[in-house]
Every structure is written in structure tokens, then in C-alpha cells.
PDB file of C-alpha atoms in Angstrom:
ATOM      1  CA  MET A   1     153.409  98.825  80.442  1.00 40.00           C
ATOM      2  CA  ALA A   2     152.852 102.315  81.734  1.00 41.00           C
ATOM      3  CA  SER A   3     153.759 105.192  79.479  1.00 43.00           C
ATOM      4  CA  SER A   4     156.780 107.274  80.429  1.00 44.00           C
ATOM      5  CA  TYR A   5     155.814 110.015  77.992  1.00 46.00           C
ATOM      6  CA  LYS A   6     154.966 113.410  79.462  1.00 47.00           C
ATOM      7  CA  LEU A   7     153.507 116.336  77.543  1.00 51.00           C
ATOM      8  CA  ASN A   8     154.973 119.709  78.447  1.00 57.00           C
ATOM      9  CA  TYR A   9     152.753 122.780  78.868  1.00 56.00           C
ATOM     10  CA  SER A  10     153.182 124.095  75.325  1.00 55.00           C
ATOM     11  CA  SER A  11     152.469 120.645  73.884  1.00 56.00           C
ATOM     12  CA  ILE A  12     149.296 120.353  75.952  1.00 57.00           C
ATOM     13  CA  LEU A  13     148.129 123.808  74.841  1.00 56.00           C
ATOM     14  CA  HIS A  14     148.879 122.981  71.203  1.00 56.00           C
ATOM     15  CA  LEU A  15     146.992 119.679  71.454  1.00 56.00           C
ATOM     16  CA  LEU A  16     143.963 121.273  73.135  1.00 57.00           C
ATOM     17  CA  LEU A  17     143.732 123.948  70.434  1.00 55.00           C
ATOM     18  CA  PHE A  18     144.001 121.268  67.769  1.00 52.00           C
ATOM     19  CA  LEU A  19     141.281 119.135  69.382  1.00 54.00           C
ATOM     20  CA  SER A  20     139.030 122.158  69.794  1.00 53.00           C
ATOM     21  CA  SER A  21     139.275 122.911  66.078  1.00 47.00           C
ATOM     22  CA  LEU A  22     138.347 119.323  65.227  1.00 53.00           C
ATOM     23  CA  LEU A  23     135.310 119.328  67.472  1.00 51.00           C
ATOM     24  CA  THR A  24     134.045 122.511  65.882  1.00 43.00           C
ATOM     25  CA  SER A  25     133.337 120.503  62.733  1.00 42.00           C
ATOM     26  CA  SER A  26     132.036 117.441  64.636  1.00 54.00           C
ATOM     27  CA  ALA A  27     129.763 119.063  67.180  1.00 54.00           C
ATOM     28  CA  ASN A  28     127.968 115.815  68.067  1.00 82.00           C
ATOM     29  CA  LEU A  29     131.169 114.300  69.464  1.00 94.00           C
ATOM     30  CA  SER A  30     132.537 115.524  72.769  1.00 94.00           C
ATOM     31  CA  PHE A  31     135.033 114.692  75.462  1.00 94.00           C
ATOM     32  CA  ASN A  32     133.567 112.722  78.368  1.00 91.00           C
ATOM     33  CA  PHE A  33     130.457 112.111  76.258  1.00 96.00           C
ATOM     34  CA  TYR A  34     129.367 109.361  78.652  1.00 97.00           C
ATOM     35  CA  ALA A  35     130.045 111.288  81.864  1.00 96.00           C
ATOM     36  CA  GLY A  36     126.348 111.456  82.717  1.00 96.00           C
ATOM     37  CA  SER A  37     125.082 108.240  81.124  1.00 97.00           C
ATOM     38  CA  CYS A  38     127.919 105.755  81.751  1.00 98.00           C
ATOM     39  CA  SER A  39     130.805 107.311  83.643  1.00 97.00           C
ATOM     40  CA  VAL A  40     132.668 103.976  83.913  1.00 98.00           C
ATOM     41  CA  ALA A  41     132.726 103.319  80.147  1.00 98.00           C
ATOM     42  CA  GLU A  42     136.284 104.463  79.423  1.00 98.00           C
ATOM     43  CA  PHE A  43     137.551 102.864  82.646  1.00 98.00           C
ATOM     44  CA  LEU A  44     136.061  99.501  81.659  1.00 98.00           C
ATOM     45  CA  VAL A  45     137.542  99.633  78.163  1.00 98.00           C
ATOM     46  CA  ARG A  46     140.976 100.565  79.490  1.00 98.00           C
ATOM     47  CA  ASN A  47     140.943  97.770  82.075  1.00 98.00           C
ATOM     48  CA  THR A  48     139.817  95.237  79.480  1.00 98.00           C
ATOM     49  CA  VAL A  49     142.647  96.225  77.138  1.00 98.00           C
ATOM     50  CA  ARG A  50     145.246  96.146  79.911  1.00 98.00           C
ATOM     51  CA  SER A  51     144.089  92.730  81.078  1.00 98.00           C
ATOM     52  CA  ALA A  52     144.120  91.278  77.561  1.00 98.00           C
ATOM     53  CA  THR A  53     147.556  92.775  76.852  1.00 97.00           C
ATOM     54  CA  SER A  54     149.052  91.333  80.040  1.00 97.00           C
ATOM     55  CA  SER A  55     148.196  87.821  78.828  1.00 96.00           C
ATOM     56  CA  ASP A  56     148.838  88.420  75.112  1.00 96.00           C
ATOM     57  CA  PRO A  57     151.361  91.110  74.111  1.00 95.00           C
ATOM     58  CA  THR A  58     150.180  90.998  70.483  1.00 95.00           C
ATOM     59  CA  ILE A  59     146.812  92.520  71.448  1.00 97.00           C
ATOM     60  CA  PRO A  60     147.809  96.228  71.128  1.00 98.00           C
ATOM     61  CA  GLY A  61     148.880  95.831  67.519  1.00 97.00           C
ATOM     62  CA  LYS A  62     145.678  93.973  66.689  1.00 98.00           C
ATOM     63  CA  LEU A  63     143.460  96.644  68.238  1.00 98.00           C
ATOM     64  CA  VAL A  64     145.183  99.519  66.444  1.00 98.00           C
ATOM     65  CA  ARG A  65     144.925  97.676  63.127  1.00 98.00           C
ATOM     66  CA  LEU A  66     141.264  96.948  63.790  1.00 98.00           C
ATOM     67  CA  LEU A  67     140.567 100.681  64.078  1.00 98.00           C
ATOM     68  CA  PHE A  68     142.384 101.385  60.807  1.00 98.00           C
ATOM     69  CA  HIS A  69     140.353  98.781  58.935  1.00 98.00           C
ATOM     70  CA  ASP A  70     137.122 100.010  60.491  1.00 98.00           C
ATOM     71  CA  CYS A  71     137.667 103.708  59.797  1.00 98.00           C
ATOM     72  CA  PHE A  72     138.965 103.319  56.242  1.00 98.00           C
ATOM     73  CA  VAL A  73     135.830 101.418  55.196  1.00 98.00           C
ATOM     74  CA  GLN A  74     132.596 103.389  55.700  1.00 95.00           C
ATOM     75  CA  GLY A  75     134.106 105.466  58.490  1.00 97.00           C
ATOM     76  CA  CYS A  76     134.629 104.708  62.186  1.00 98.00           C
ATOM     77  CA  ASP A  77     131.302 102.955  62.732  1.00 98.00           C
ATOM     78  CA  ALA A  78     132.251  99.443  63.947  1.00 98.00           C
ATOM     79  CA  SER A  79     130.934  97.954  60.693  1.00 98.00           C
ATOM     80  CA  VAL A  80     134.042  95.735  60.609  1.00 98.00           C
ATOM     81  CA  LEU A  81     132.742  93.875  63.681  1.00 98.00           C
ATOM     82  CA  ILE A  82     129.512  92.622  62.095  1.00 98.00           C
ATOM     83  CA  GLN A  83     129.526  88.910  61.343  1.00 98.00           C
ATOM     84  CA  GLY A  84     127.816  87.160  58.455  1.00 97.00           C
ATOM     85  CA  ASN A  85     128.183  86.345  54.790  1.00 96.00           C
ATOM     86  CA  GLY A  86     128.992  89.366  52.644  1.00 97.00           C
ATOM     87  CA  THR A  87     130.063  91.575  55.558  1.00 98.00           C
ATOM     88  CA  GLU A  88     133.346  93.480  55.831  1.00 98.00           C
ATOM     89  CA  ARG A  89     134.554  90.978  58.383  1.00 98.00           C
ATOM     90  CA  SER A  90     134.025  88.098  55.931  1.00 97.00           C
ATOM     91  CA  ASP A  91     136.186  89.668  53.213  1.00 97.00           C
ATOM     92  CA  PRO A  92     139.602  88.000  52.691  1.00 95.00           C
ATOM     93  CA  GLY A  93     141.204  91.416  53.119  1.00 94.00           C
ATOM     94  CA  ASN A  94     140.106  91.331  56.756  1.00 96.00           C
ATOM     95  CA  ALA A  95     140.834  87.658  57.380  1.00 94.00           C
ATOM     96  CA  SER A  96     143.919  88.376  59.490  1.00 93.00           C
ATOM     97  CA  LEU A  97     142.272  90.959  61.751  1.00 96.00           C
ATOM     98  CA  GLY A  98     142.207  90.225  65.477  1.00 97.00           C
ATOM     99  CA  GLY A  99     141.199  91.759  68.777  1.00 98.00           C
ATOM    100  CA  PHE A 100     137.473  91.090  68.335  1.00 98.00           C
ATOM    101  CA  SER A 101     137.218  89.239  71.654  1.00 98.00           C
ATOM    102  CA  VAL A 102     138.636  92.253  73.492  1.00 98.00           C
ATOM    103  CA  ILE A 103     135.939  94.495  72.027  1.00 98.00           C
ATOM    104  CA  ASP A 104     133.247  91.949  72.905  1.00 98.00           C
ATOM    105  CA  THR A 105     134.517  91.609  76.479  1.00 98.00           C
ATOM    106  CA  ALA A 106     134.501  95.373  76.982  1.00 98.00           C
ATOM    107  CA  LYS A 107     131.035  95.689  75.426  1.00 98.00           C
ATOM    108  CA  ASN A 108     129.616  92.924  77.621  1.00 98.00           C
ATOM    109  CA  ALA A 109     130.999  94.552  80.777  1.00 98.00           C
ATOM    110  CA  ILE A 110     129.566  97.929  79.785  1.00 98.00           C
ATOM    111  CA  GLU A 111     126.165  96.490  78.869  1.00 98.00           C
ATOM    112  CA  ILE A 112     125.784  95.065  82.389  1.00 98.00           C
ATOM    113  CA  LEU A 113     126.146  98.508  83.952  1.00 97.00           C
ATOM    114  CA  CYS A 114     124.931 100.762  81.132  1.00 97.00           C
ATOM    115  CA  PRO A 115     122.665  98.891  78.705  1.00 98.00           C
ATOM    116  CA  ASP A 116     121.998 100.404  75.269  1.00 97.00           C
ATOM    117  CA  THR A 117     124.258 103.384  75.950  1.00 98.00           C
ATOM    118  CA  VAL A 118     127.822 102.993  74.653  1.00 98.00           C
ATOM    119  CA  SER A 119     128.455 102.360  70.959  1.00 98.00           C
ATOM    120  CA  CYS A 120     130.735  99.652  69.633  1.00 98.00           C
ATOM    121  CA  ALA A 121     132.323 102.318  67.414  1.00 98.00           C
ATOM    122  CA  ASP A 122     133.439 104.233  70.507  1.00 98.00           C
ATOM    123  CA  ILE A 123     134.717 101.034  72.115  1.00 98.00           C
ATOM    124  CA  VAL A 124     136.846 100.246  69.041  1.00 98.00           C
ATOM    125  CA  ALA A 125     138.338 103.765  69.068  1.00 98.00           C
ATOM    126  CA  LEU A 126     138.917 103.767  72.829  1.00 98.00           C
ATOM    127  CA  ALA A 127     140.435 100.279  72.764  1.00 98.00           C
ATOM    128  CA  ALA A 128     142.923 101.300  70.058  1.00 98.00           C
ATOM    129  CA  ARG A 129     143.772 104.431  72.049  1.00 98.00           C
ATOM    130  CA  ASP A 130     144.291 102.387  75.217  1.00 98.00           C
ATOM    131  CA  ALA A 131     146.293  99.748  73.331  1.00 98.00           C
ATOM    132  CA  VAL A 132     148.913 102.339  72.447  1.00 98.00           C
ATOM    133  CA  GLU A 133     149.120 103.424  76.078  1.00 98.00           C
ATOM    134  CA  ALA A 134     149.354  99.794  77.249  1.00 98.00           C
ATOM    135  CA  ALA A 135     152.333  99.310  74.906  1.00 98.00           C
ATOM    136  CA  GLY A 136     154.158 102.278  76.417  1.00 97.00           C
ATOM    137  CA  GLY A 137     152.962 104.966  74.031  1.00 98.00           C
ATOM    138  CA  PRO A 138     151.310 108.328  74.716  1.00 97.00           C
ATOM    139  CA  VAL A 139     148.026 108.849  76.519  1.00 96.00           C
ATOM    140  CA  VAL A 140     145.620 110.363  73.992  1.00 97.00           C
ATOM    141  CA  LYS A 141     142.342 112.069  74.818  1.00 96.00           C
ATOM    142  CA  ILE A 142     139.696 111.413  72.160  1.00 97.00           C
ATOM    143  CA  PRO A 143     136.111 112.621  71.785  1.00 97.00           C
ATOM    144  CA  THR A 144     133.276 110.092  71.922  1.00 97.00           C
ATOM    145  CA  GLY A 145     129.672 109.959  70.809  1.00 97.00           C
ATOM    146  CA  ARG A 146     130.048 107.862  67.644  1.00 98.00           C
ATOM    147  CA  ARG A 147     127.092 105.753  66.576  1.00 97.00           C
ATOM    148  CA  ASP A 148     127.277 102.263  65.113  1.00 98.00           C
ATOM    149  CA  GLY A 149     126.742 101.719  61.403  1.00 97.00           C
ATOM    150  CA  LYS A 150     123.686  99.813  60.224  1.00 96.00           C
ATOM    151  CA  GLU A 151     125.290  98.042  57.275  1.00 96.00           C
ATOM    152  CA  SER A 152     128.499  96.203  56.449  1.00 98.00           C
ATOM    153  CA  MET A 153     129.421  95.088  52.932  1.00 98.00           C
ATOM    154  CA  ALA A 154     132.435  93.082  51.851  1.00 98.00           C
ATOM    155  CA  ALA A 155     132.440  94.890  48.508  1.00 97.00           C
ATOM    156  CA  ASN A 156     133.536  98.079  50.290  1.00 97.00           C
ATOM    157  CA  VAL A 157     136.708  96.574  51.741  1.00 97.00           C
ATOM    158  CA  ARG A 158     139.167  96.162  48.858  1.00 96.00           C
ATOM    159  CA  PRO A 159     138.604  99.613  47.299  1.00 96.00           C
ATOM    160  CA  ASN A 160     139.398 101.276  50.617  1.00 97.00           C
ATOM    161  CA  ILE A 161     142.093  99.413  52.533  1.00 96.00           C
ATOM    162  CA  ILE A 162     145.781  99.862  51.785  1.00 95.00           C
ATOM    163  CA  ASP A 163     147.686  96.893  50.402  1.00 93.00           C
ATOM    164  CA  THR A 164     151.266  96.350  51.532  1.00 92.00           C
ATOM    165  CA  ASP A 165     152.568  96.773  47.967  1.00 91.00           C
ATOM    166  CA  PHE A 166     150.998 100.193  47.376  1.00 96.00           C
ATOM    167  CA  THR A 167     153.146 102.976  45.967  1.00 96.00           C
ATOM    168  CA  LEU A 168     153.455 106.221  47.904  1.00 97.00           C
ATOM    169  CA  ASP A 169     151.100 107.942  45.466  1.00 98.00           C
ATOM    170  CA  GLN A 170     148.474 105.252  46.036  1.00 98.00           C
ATOM    171  CA  MET A 171     148.814 105.650  49.803  1.00 98.00           C
ATOM    172  CA  ILE A 172     148.567 109.435  49.595  1.00 98.00           C
ATOM    173  CA  ASP A 173     145.409 109.114  47.495  1.00 97.00           C
ATOM    174  CA  ALA A 174     143.873 106.644  49.961  1.00 97.00           C
ATOM    175  CA  PHE A 175     144.599 108.873  52.957  1.00 98.00           C
ATOM    176  CA  SER A 176     143.449 111.990  51.138  1.00 97.00           C
ATOM    177  CA  SER A 177     140.113 110.330  50.349  1.00 97.00           C
ATOM    178  CA  LYS A 178     139.578 110.049  54.118  1.00 97.00           C
ATOM    179  CA  GLY A 179     140.536 113.654  54.790  1.00 97.00           C
ATOM    180  CA  LEU A 180     143.982 112.687  56.057  1.00 98.00           C
ATOM    181  CA  SER A 181     147.233 114.380  55.039  1.00 98.00           C
ATOM    182  CA  ILE A 182     150.624 113.124  53.944  1.00 98.00           C
ATOM    183  CA  GLN A 183     151.865 113.896  57.474  1.00 98.00           C
ATOM    184  CA  ASP A 184     149.057 111.730  58.872  1.00 98.00           C
ATOM    185  CA  LEU A 185     150.217 108.978  56.531  1.00 98.00           C
ATOM    186  CA  VAL A 186     153.800 109.084  57.815  1.00 98.00           C
ATOM    187  CA  VAL A 187     152.798 109.432  61.471  1.00 98.00           C
ATOM    188  CA  LEU A 188     150.085 106.766  61.476  1.00 98.00           C
ATOM    189  CA  SER A 189     152.436 104.367  59.678  1.00 98.00           C
ATOM    190  CA  GLY A 190     154.313 104.487  62.979  1.00 98.00           C
ATOM    191  CA  ALA A 191     151.706 102.010  64.250  1.00 98.00           C
ATOM    192  CA  HIS A 192     153.970  99.407  62.651  1.00 98.00           C
ATOM    193  CA  THR A 193     156.261  99.840  65.642  1.00 97.00           C
ATOM    194  CA  ILE A 194     154.063  97.144  67.256  1.00 97.00           C
ATOM    195  CA  GLY A 195     152.210  94.133  65.936  1.00 95.00           C
ATOM    196  CA  ALA A 196     153.055  91.267  63.613  1.00 94.00           C
ATOM    197  CA  SER A 197     152.257  90.296  60.034  1.00 94.00           C
ATOM    198  CA  HIS A 198     151.870  87.130  58.013  1.00 92.00           C
ATOM    199  CA  CYS A 199     154.647  86.187  55.628  1.00 91.00           C
ATOM    200  CA  ASN A 200     152.467  86.510  52.531  1.00 88.00           C
ATOM    201  CA  ALA A 201     152.187  90.252  53.180  1.00 91.00           C
ATOM    202  CA  PHE A 202     155.868  90.838  52.381  1.00 93.00           C
ATOM    203  CA  ASN A 203     157.501  87.692  50.942  1.00 88.00           C
ATOM    204  CA  GLY A 204     157.232  89.012  47.399  1.00 89.00           C
ATOM    205  CA  ARG A 205     160.226  91.224  48.208  1.00 92.00           C
ATOM    206  CA  PHE A 206     162.668  88.276  48.026  1.00 90.00           C
ATOM    207  CA  GLN A 207     162.834  84.713  46.760  1.00 84.00           C
ATOM    208  CA  ARG A 208     164.992  81.604  46.362  1.00 82.00           C
ATOM    209  CA  ASP A 209     166.582  81.187  42.954  1.00 82.00           C
ATOM    210  CA  SER A 210     166.627  77.941  40.963  1.00 81.00           C
ATOM    211  CA  LYS A 211     169.496  76.664  43.118  1.00 81.00           C
ATOM    212  CA  GLY A 212     167.717  77.445  46.364  1.00 80.00           C
ATOM    213  CA  ASN A 213     169.837  80.475  47.173  1.00 84.00           C
ATOM    214  CA  PHE A 214     168.522  83.747  48.527  1.00 85.00           C
ATOM    215  CA  GLU A 215     167.739  86.415  45.934  1.00 88.00           C
ATOM    216  CA  LEU A 216     166.702  89.969  46.789  1.00 90.00           C
ATOM    217  CA  ILE A 217     163.925  91.364  44.586  1.00 91.00           C
ATOM    218  CA  ASP A 218     163.229  94.693  46.295  1.00 92.00           C
ATOM    219  CA  ALA A 219     166.463  96.678  46.504  1.00 92.00           C
ATOM    220  CA  SER A 220     164.961  99.074  49.058  1.00 93.00           C
ATOM    221  CA  LEU A 221     165.146  96.273  51.661  1.00 94.00           C
ATOM    222  CA  ASP A 222     168.305  95.581  53.656  1.00 94.00           C
ATOM    223  CA  ASN A 223     169.906  92.430  52.265  1.00 93.00           C
ATOM    224  CA  SER A 224     170.665  90.667  55.543  1.00 94.00           C
ATOM    225  CA  TYR A 225     167.261  91.570  57.015  1.00 95.00           C
ATOM    226  CA  ALA A 226     165.559  90.220  53.891  1.00 94.00           C
ATOM    227  CA  GLU A 227     167.494  86.968  54.149  1.00 93.00           C
ATOM    228  CA  THR A 228     166.472  86.630  57.795  1.00 93.00           C
ATOM    229  CA  LEU A 229     162.851  87.154  56.811  1.00 92.00           C
ATOM    230  CA  MET A 230     163.112  84.580  54.031  1.00 90.00           C
ATOM    231  CA  ASN A 231     164.516  81.984  56.420  1.00 89.00           C
ATOM    232  CA  LYS A 232     161.706  82.636  58.891  1.00 88.00           C
ATOM    233  CA  CYS A 233     159.110  82.294  56.141  1.00 88.00           C
ATOM    234  CA  SER A 234     160.567  79.251  54.413  1.00 81.00           C
ATOM    235  CA  SER A 235     158.771  76.525  56.367  1.00 67.00           C
ATOM    236  CA  SER A 236     155.783  74.632  55.012  1.00 56.00           C
ATOM    237  CA  GLU A 237     153.658  76.504  57.539  1.00 63.00           C
ATOM    238  CA  SER A 238     154.684  79.954  56.252  1.00 59.00           C
ATOM    239  CA  SER A 239     151.091  80.903  55.423  1.00 65.00           C
ATOM    240  CA  SER A 240     150.248  80.893  59.142  1.00 75.00           C
ATOM    241  CA  LEU A 241     153.563  82.246  60.431  1.00 85.00           C
ATOM    242  CA  THR A 242     153.864  85.842  61.605  1.00 90.00           C
ATOM    243  CA  VAL A 243     156.861  88.130  61.892  1.00 94.00           C
ATOM    244  CA  SER A 244     157.162  91.188  64.130  1.00 95.00           C
ATOM    245  CA  ASN A 245     156.647  94.449  62.242  1.00 96.00           C
ATOM    246  CA  ASP A 246     159.494  95.975  64.250  1.00 96.00           C
ATOM    247  CA  PRO A 247     162.503  93.632  64.555  1.00 94.00           C
ATOM    248  CA  GLU A 248     163.988  95.636  67.433  1.00 95.00           C
ATOM    249  CA  THR A 249     161.267  96.570  69.976  1.00 95.00           C
ATOM    250  CA  SER A 250     158.197  94.730  68.747  1.00 92.00           C
ATOM    251  CA  SER A 251     156.051  95.109  71.871  1.00 94.00           C
ATOM    252  CA  ILE A 252     156.891  98.737  72.693  1.00 97.00           C
ATOM    253  CA  PHE A 253     155.171 101.708  71.100  1.00 98.00           C
ATOM    254  CA  ASP A 254     158.166 103.925  70.365  1.00 98.00           C
ATOM    255  CA  ASN A 255     159.812 105.624  67.385  1.00 98.00           C
ATOM    256  CA  GLN A 256     162.029 102.625  66.556  1.00 98.00           C
ATOM    257  CA  TYR A 257     159.943 102.048  63.417  1.00 98.00           C
ATOM    258  CA  TYR A 258     161.391 105.186  61.836  1.00 98.00           C
ATOM    259  CA  ARG A 259     164.948 104.241  62.795  1.00 98.00           C
ATOM    260  CA  ASN A 260     164.294 100.882  61.137  1.00 98.00           C
ATOM    261  CA  LEU A 261     163.303 102.700  57.944  1.00 98.00           C
ATOM    262  CA  GLU A 262     166.576 104.610  57.993  1.00 98.00           C
ATOM    263  CA  THR A 263     168.455 101.291  57.954  1.00 97.00           C
ATOM    264  CA  HIS A 264     166.168  99.877  55.230  1.00 97.00           C
ATOM    265  CA  LYS A 265     164.410  97.458  57.575  1.00 97.00           C
ATOM    266  CA  GLY A 266     160.801  98.380  56.876  1.00 97.00           C
ATOM    267  CA  LEU A 267     158.844  95.125  56.688  1.00 96.00           C
ATOM    268  CA  PHE A 268     156.455  96.163  53.928  1.00 96.00           C
ATOM    269  CA  GLN A 269     156.994  97.833  50.594  1.00 95.00           C
ATOM    270  CA  THR A 270     154.710 100.603  51.881  1.00 97.00           C
ATOM    271  CA  ASP A 271     157.112 101.151  54.784  1.00 97.00           C
ATOM    272  CA  SER A 272     160.195 101.395  52.596  1.00 96.00           C
ATOM    273  CA  ALA A 273     158.390 103.770  50.244  1.00 97.00           C
ATOM    274  CA  LEU A 274     158.328 106.421  52.985  1.00 98.00           C
ATOM    275  CA  MET A 275     162.120 106.491  53.086  1.00 97.00           C
ATOM    276  CA  GLU A 276     162.601 106.323  49.340  1.00 95.00           C
ATOM    277  CA  ASP A 277     160.621 109.450  48.437  1.00 96.00           C
ATOM    278  CA  ASN A 278     161.673 113.040  49.117  1.00 96.00           C
ATOM    279  CA  ARG A 279     158.106 113.989  50.048  1.00 97.00           C
ATOM    280  CA  THR A 280     158.225 111.793  53.147  1.00 98.00           C
ATOM    281  CA  ARG A 281     161.899 111.086  53.894  1.00 97.00           C
ATOM    282  CA  THR A 282     162.441 114.288  55.897  1.00 97.00           C
ATOM    283  CA  MET A 283     159.470 113.502  58.149  1.00 98.00           C
ATOM    284  CA  VAL A 284     160.759 109.970  58.699  1.00 98.00           C
ATOM    285  CA  GLU A 285     164.163 111.337  59.714  1.00 98.00           C
ATOM    286  CA  GLU A 286     162.616 113.887  62.074  1.00 98.00           C
ATOM    287  CA  LEU A 287     160.467 111.284  63.804  1.00 98.00           C
ATOM    288  CA  ALA A 288     163.396 108.868  64.015  1.00 98.00           C
ATOM    289  CA  SER A 289     165.415 111.439  65.944  1.00 98.00           C
ATOM    290  CA  ASP A 290     162.671 112.826  68.207  1.00 98.00           C
ATOM    291  CA  GLU A 291     160.357 110.448  70.041  1.00 98.00           C
ATOM    292  CA  GLU A 292     158.518 113.250  71.835  1.00 97.00           C
ATOM    293  CA  SER A 293     157.666 114.820  68.486  1.00 97.00           C
ATOM    294  CA  PHE A 294     156.409 111.454  67.266  1.00 98.00           C
ATOM    295  CA  TYR A 295     154.161 111.067  70.311  1.00 98.00           C
ATOM    296  CA  GLN A 296     152.703 114.550  69.909  1.00 97.00           C
ATOM    297  CA  ARG A 297     152.070 114.102  66.203  1.00 98.00           C
ATOM    298  CA  TRP A 298     150.671 110.627  66.812  1.00 98.00           C
ATOM    299  CA  SER A 299     148.169 112.071  69.288  1.00 98.00           C
ATOM    300  CA  GLU A 300     146.919 114.552  66.683  1.00 97.00           C
ATOM    301  CA  SER A 301     146.836 112.140  63.739  1.00 98.00           C
ATOM    302  CA  PHE A 302     145.202 109.410  65.813  1.00 98.00           C
ATOM    303  CA  VAL A 303     142.335 111.720  66.771  1.00 98.00           C
ATOM    304  CA  ARG A 304     141.862 112.631  63.099  1.00 98.00           C
ATOM    305  CA  LEU A 305     141.798 108.944  62.147  1.00 98.00           C
ATOM    306  CA  SER A 306     139.260 108.144  64.863  1.00 98.00           C
ATOM    307  CA  MET A 307     136.896 110.802  63.488  1.00 97.00           C
ATOM    308  CA  VAL A 308     136.880 109.686  59.854  1.00 97.00           C
ATOM    309  CA  GLY A 309     133.308 109.338  58.592  1.00 96.00           C
ATOM    310  CA  VAL A 310     131.769 109.074  62.061  1.00 97.00           C
ATOM    311  CA  LYS A 311     128.021 108.555  62.303  1.00 96.00           C
ATOM    312  CA  VAL A 312     125.939 110.496  64.781  1.00 92.00           C
ATOM    313  CA  GLY A 313     122.249 110.805  65.633  1.00 89.00           C
ATOM    314  CA  GLU A 314     119.854 108.966  63.345  1.00 90.00           C
ATOM    315  CA  ASP A 315     122.660 107.979  60.976  1.00 92.00           C
ATOM    316  CA  GLY A 316     123.581 105.188  63.363  1.00 96.00           C
ATOM    317  CA  GLU A 317     122.497 103.161  66.355  1.00 97.00           C
ATOM    318  CA  ILE A 318     123.799 101.728  69.633  1.00 98.00           C
ATOM    319  CA  ARG A 319     124.197  98.014  68.981  1.00 98.00           C
ATOM    320  CA  ARG A 320     123.331  95.611  71.773  1.00 97.00           C
ATOM    321  CA  SER A 321     125.858  93.166  70.367  1.00 98.00           C
ATOM    322  CA  CYS A 322     128.847  94.417  68.402  1.00 98.00           C
ATOM    323  CA  SER A 323     128.721  91.521  65.962  1.00 97.00           C
ATOM    324  CA  SER A 324     125.171  92.131  64.743  1.00 97.00           C
ATOM    325  CA  ILE A 325     122.876  94.997  63.802  1.00 96.00           C
ATOM    326  CA  ASN A 326     119.928  95.531  66.133  1.00 95.00           C
TER     327      ASN A 326
END
């Protein structure tokens, strides 16, 4: 789906100034980094994402989540892609990640035309960027030049990723440890406007009582929405079932997520927490009422996320295969 979002002149100027300030502190990254060495790189990634999305509308959510899990553990270095015992990818906390085949397809296409040139870390970041656009969200320009990490350890996963039952303070601490602000937390949580989640990520918020009747445990969740979720997750196959993060517009990247929070229909406890606390409620209400503001803030926060802990120069490598170190 093509994006209908248009940046006005002042928004463009604001975004360019913001990006310029970021690059000052990350001089090894640049826009159009591959212009001279592999000018088709971004085109190939975008086409791969669009093609995958056209056949599977759940792909955008998977690709955005993949970037989050990569960047929050060891930085944005594609270490989450490495296969093998004891790697990040093998950790149970990453068991539900998807989108790997999209990254591999893009990498394979690029390697044919530009061998040993484009990092998997850049492909992951570009694919997440393009996934948002494919779902109708804003077009975001991001710098490239990341290098791939040379190690991946499962032990690093749990201390760094955010669980769906975190308190707001725990989330703020996690984001702060990556150099991200409370505004980044609220804005990047907007990624839950697309994608789907397994029942075990939220079914602790309600239960059936001894008589088999619905019982709400988490009062911050809308009663009827919770009952709907319980009914969807009540089958014997609930461990493999998924539910859309956004019950209204699950395949469109819009600001509906924040309107859902206002009506107490955030799927996770971490979603509801944003509406329950004065430190974040005002931002939620602003983003719920102004989609253009959400898109602009998303563009800025997404760039910051994609630059967390990046590796450049000798700190990394260009993997020939994204699933294994050279």
C-alpha cells in the first residue's frame, strides 16, 4: 500500500536538521552510503519487502519487530540473524520472531550484483523502514554504513528486551539504556499499530473462574475487549494462535494504536501503561488526535532506534550470509 503521507516544507526542514545532528555523532554512517559501491541496494530491499508484503500482510509487523530485537541487544548489528546453539536467535525470547526469509532474499539478490558490499545490519534497518512504508506509513530516510556484528549470545537477550508485562518505569529504564527518551518510547510503541502477537503474551490479563466464566484481572483493559480476547485464546491451540495488535486497522500503519489506548484496548500491559501514567498520557492523546504529528515523530524516533549501538569500521564485518559469521 502506498503511503498517502506528505511532509510539508517546515516538517522536511525540521527532519533534515534533526538527521544532520544525529550524523554529527555517527560520522561513519551517511545517506546514500552505497551510492558508489551498490547503487541498487536500497531499491532491491524495498522491492523485496513490497513483494513479500503483497503475499503476506503480516510481514511489515515482523520486520519492524525484528529491528527492535536486533537493536536492543548488542546494537543494530544483525546479530539476531545468526543461527546456532547459544545465539540470540536461539533464545526463547526470540522464538516468535519472523521476517528472516525476507532479509535472506534481499541479501541474496544484493550479493549477486554487489558481493561483499552491503551489510545485513543495513538490510534489517532498511527492511523495517520499507515495511512501514509498505503498510501505508511514512517514508523515512535513514543513514547506512552499519557493519555486522561478529558475535551473538543468547545470554544477552533477556536482560535487554522488553517483556509485555513491564511497568512504565522498567520500559523507561530499558529505553534510556539505549540512549532513547520517554518520547521515543511512546512513539516507537506505535509500531503496535501493525503486527500480531501470540496469546501467551497477554492472556495473563484475564482468566476463567472456577465456573468457567470470564474474569478480568487487569482493570486497565476494556472488559468487552478482554472477553473477546479470552474467547479467541481459549482453544487447545492457543499457544500457536495470534491476535492482531490493533483490533481496528491491523494491516495499516496509522495512529489507530493510540486511539485504541484511549478506549483501553491496548493488547499488552505495556501498552495500557502508557495511558495510565501522567508522564505518557498527554503524548498518547496528542498522537491519537494528530496522525501527521505521529508520522513526523515516528520518522525521528525510528532513525534514533536504527542507530543504537551501530558498529562501523573494524568493529564489524560484511557477512556473506546473514545467518553466519564469516
